PDB file of C-alpha atoms in Angstrom:
ATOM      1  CA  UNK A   1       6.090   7.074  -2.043  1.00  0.00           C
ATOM      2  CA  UNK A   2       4.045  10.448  -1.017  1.00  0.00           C
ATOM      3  CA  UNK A   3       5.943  13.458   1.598  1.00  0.00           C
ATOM      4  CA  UNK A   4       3.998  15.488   3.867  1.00  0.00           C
ATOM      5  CA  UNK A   5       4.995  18.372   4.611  1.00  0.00           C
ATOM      6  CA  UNK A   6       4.620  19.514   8.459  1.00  0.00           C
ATOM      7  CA  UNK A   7       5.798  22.953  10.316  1.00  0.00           C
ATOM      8  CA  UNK A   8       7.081  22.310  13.496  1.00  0.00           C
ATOM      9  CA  UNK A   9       8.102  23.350  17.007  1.00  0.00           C
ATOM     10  CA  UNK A  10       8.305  21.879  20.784  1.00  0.00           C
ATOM     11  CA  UNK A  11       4.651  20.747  20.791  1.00  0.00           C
ATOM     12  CA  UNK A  12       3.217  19.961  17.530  1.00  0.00           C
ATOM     13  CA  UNK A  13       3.574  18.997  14.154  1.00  0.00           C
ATOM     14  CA  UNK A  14       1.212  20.915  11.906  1.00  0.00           C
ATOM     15  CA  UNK A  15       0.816  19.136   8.070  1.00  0.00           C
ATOM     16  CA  UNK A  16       1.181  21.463   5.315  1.00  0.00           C
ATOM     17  CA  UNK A  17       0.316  19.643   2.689  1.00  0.00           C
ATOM     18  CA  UNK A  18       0.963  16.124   0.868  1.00  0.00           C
ATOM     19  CA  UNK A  19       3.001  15.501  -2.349  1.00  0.00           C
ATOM     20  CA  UNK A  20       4.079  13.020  -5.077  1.00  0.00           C
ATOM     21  CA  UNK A  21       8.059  13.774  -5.281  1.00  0.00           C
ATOM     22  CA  UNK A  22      10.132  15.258  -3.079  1.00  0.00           C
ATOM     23  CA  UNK A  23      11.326  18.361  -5.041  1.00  0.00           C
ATOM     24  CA  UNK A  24       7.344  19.121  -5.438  1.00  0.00           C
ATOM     25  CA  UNK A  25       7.305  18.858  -1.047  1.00  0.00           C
ATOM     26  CA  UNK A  26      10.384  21.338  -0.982  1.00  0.00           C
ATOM     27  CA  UNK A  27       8.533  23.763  -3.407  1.00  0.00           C
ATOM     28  CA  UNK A  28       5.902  23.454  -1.122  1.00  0.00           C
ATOM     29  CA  UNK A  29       8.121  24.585   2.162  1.00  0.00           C
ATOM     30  CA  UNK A  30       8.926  27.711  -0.124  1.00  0.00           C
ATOM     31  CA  UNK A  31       5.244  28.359  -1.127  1.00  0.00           C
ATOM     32  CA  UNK A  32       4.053  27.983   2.768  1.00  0.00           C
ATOM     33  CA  UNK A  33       6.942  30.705   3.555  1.00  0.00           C
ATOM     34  CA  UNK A  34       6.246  33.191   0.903  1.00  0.00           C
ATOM     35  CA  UNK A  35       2.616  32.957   0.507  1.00  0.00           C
ATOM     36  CA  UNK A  36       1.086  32.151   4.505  1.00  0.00           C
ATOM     37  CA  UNK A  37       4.356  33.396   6.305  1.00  0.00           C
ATOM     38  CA  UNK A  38       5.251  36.630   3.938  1.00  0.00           C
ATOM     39  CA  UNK A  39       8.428  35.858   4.095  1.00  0.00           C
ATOM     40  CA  UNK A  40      10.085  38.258   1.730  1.00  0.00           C
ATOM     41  CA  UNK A  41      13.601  36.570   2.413  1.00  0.00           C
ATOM     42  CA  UNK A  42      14.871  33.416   4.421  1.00  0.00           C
ATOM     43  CA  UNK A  43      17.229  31.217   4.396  1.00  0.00           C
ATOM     44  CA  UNK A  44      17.533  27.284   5.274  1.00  0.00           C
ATOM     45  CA  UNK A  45      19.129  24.881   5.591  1.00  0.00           C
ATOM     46  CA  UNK A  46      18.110  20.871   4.860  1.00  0.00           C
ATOM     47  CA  UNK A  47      18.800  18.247   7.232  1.00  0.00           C
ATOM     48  CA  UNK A  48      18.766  14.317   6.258  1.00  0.00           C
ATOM     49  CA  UNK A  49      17.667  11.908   8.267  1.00  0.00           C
ATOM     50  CA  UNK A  50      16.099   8.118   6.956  1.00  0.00           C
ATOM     51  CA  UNK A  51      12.769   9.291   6.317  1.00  0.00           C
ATOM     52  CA  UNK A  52      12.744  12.657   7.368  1.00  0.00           C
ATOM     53  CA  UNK A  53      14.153  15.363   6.008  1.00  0.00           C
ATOM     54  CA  UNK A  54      13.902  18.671   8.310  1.00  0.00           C
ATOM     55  CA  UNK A  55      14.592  21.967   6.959  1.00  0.00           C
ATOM     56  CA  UNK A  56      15.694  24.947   9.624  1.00  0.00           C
ATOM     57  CA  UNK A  57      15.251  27.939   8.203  1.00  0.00           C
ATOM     58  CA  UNK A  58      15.802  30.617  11.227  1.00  0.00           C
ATOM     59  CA  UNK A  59      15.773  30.199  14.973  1.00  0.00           C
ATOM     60  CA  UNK A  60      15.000  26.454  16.413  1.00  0.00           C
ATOM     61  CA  UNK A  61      11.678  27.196  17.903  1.00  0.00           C
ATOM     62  CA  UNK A  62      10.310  26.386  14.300  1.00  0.00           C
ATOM     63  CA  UNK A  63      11.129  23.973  11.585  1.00  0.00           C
ATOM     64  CA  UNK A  64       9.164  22.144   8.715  1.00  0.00           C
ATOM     65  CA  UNK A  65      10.034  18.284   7.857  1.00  0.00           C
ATOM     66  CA  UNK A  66       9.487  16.733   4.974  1.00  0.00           C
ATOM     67  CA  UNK A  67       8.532  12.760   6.176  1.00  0.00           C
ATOM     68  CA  UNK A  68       8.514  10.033   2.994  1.00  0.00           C
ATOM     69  CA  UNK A  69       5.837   7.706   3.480  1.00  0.00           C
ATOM     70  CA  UNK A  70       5.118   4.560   1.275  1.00  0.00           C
ATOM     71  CA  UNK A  71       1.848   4.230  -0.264  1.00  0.00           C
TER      72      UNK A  71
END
């Protein structure tokens, strides 16, 4: 199984970036917020659902999901 990693809102769903494990997708959430966003400190909060996990991590005009896909 691979996760991509997308930022969302309303109208799109913008990939991130694609990963082997989970963990490795979450790590990239925190690199995407840190490195792109310059986030110096955030909070968030992870959200289960089947397939897709989505991760708020402010307001809800914005949120990444992490989507399992089998190879």
């Amino acid at each position: 199984m691979t996760y991509n990693l997308y930022y969302c809102d309303d109208a799109e769903r913008i990939l991130k970036g694609d990963f082997e494990t989970k963990e490795q997708a979450i790590q990239g959430f925190h690199d995407v917020c840190r490195k792109e966003f310059k986030f110096g400190a955030y909070g968030f909060d992870l959200v289960e659902d089947k397939n897709v996990t989505r991760i708020d991590y402010g307001g809800n005009k914005h949120w990444f999901e992490i989507e399992g896909k089998v190879k």
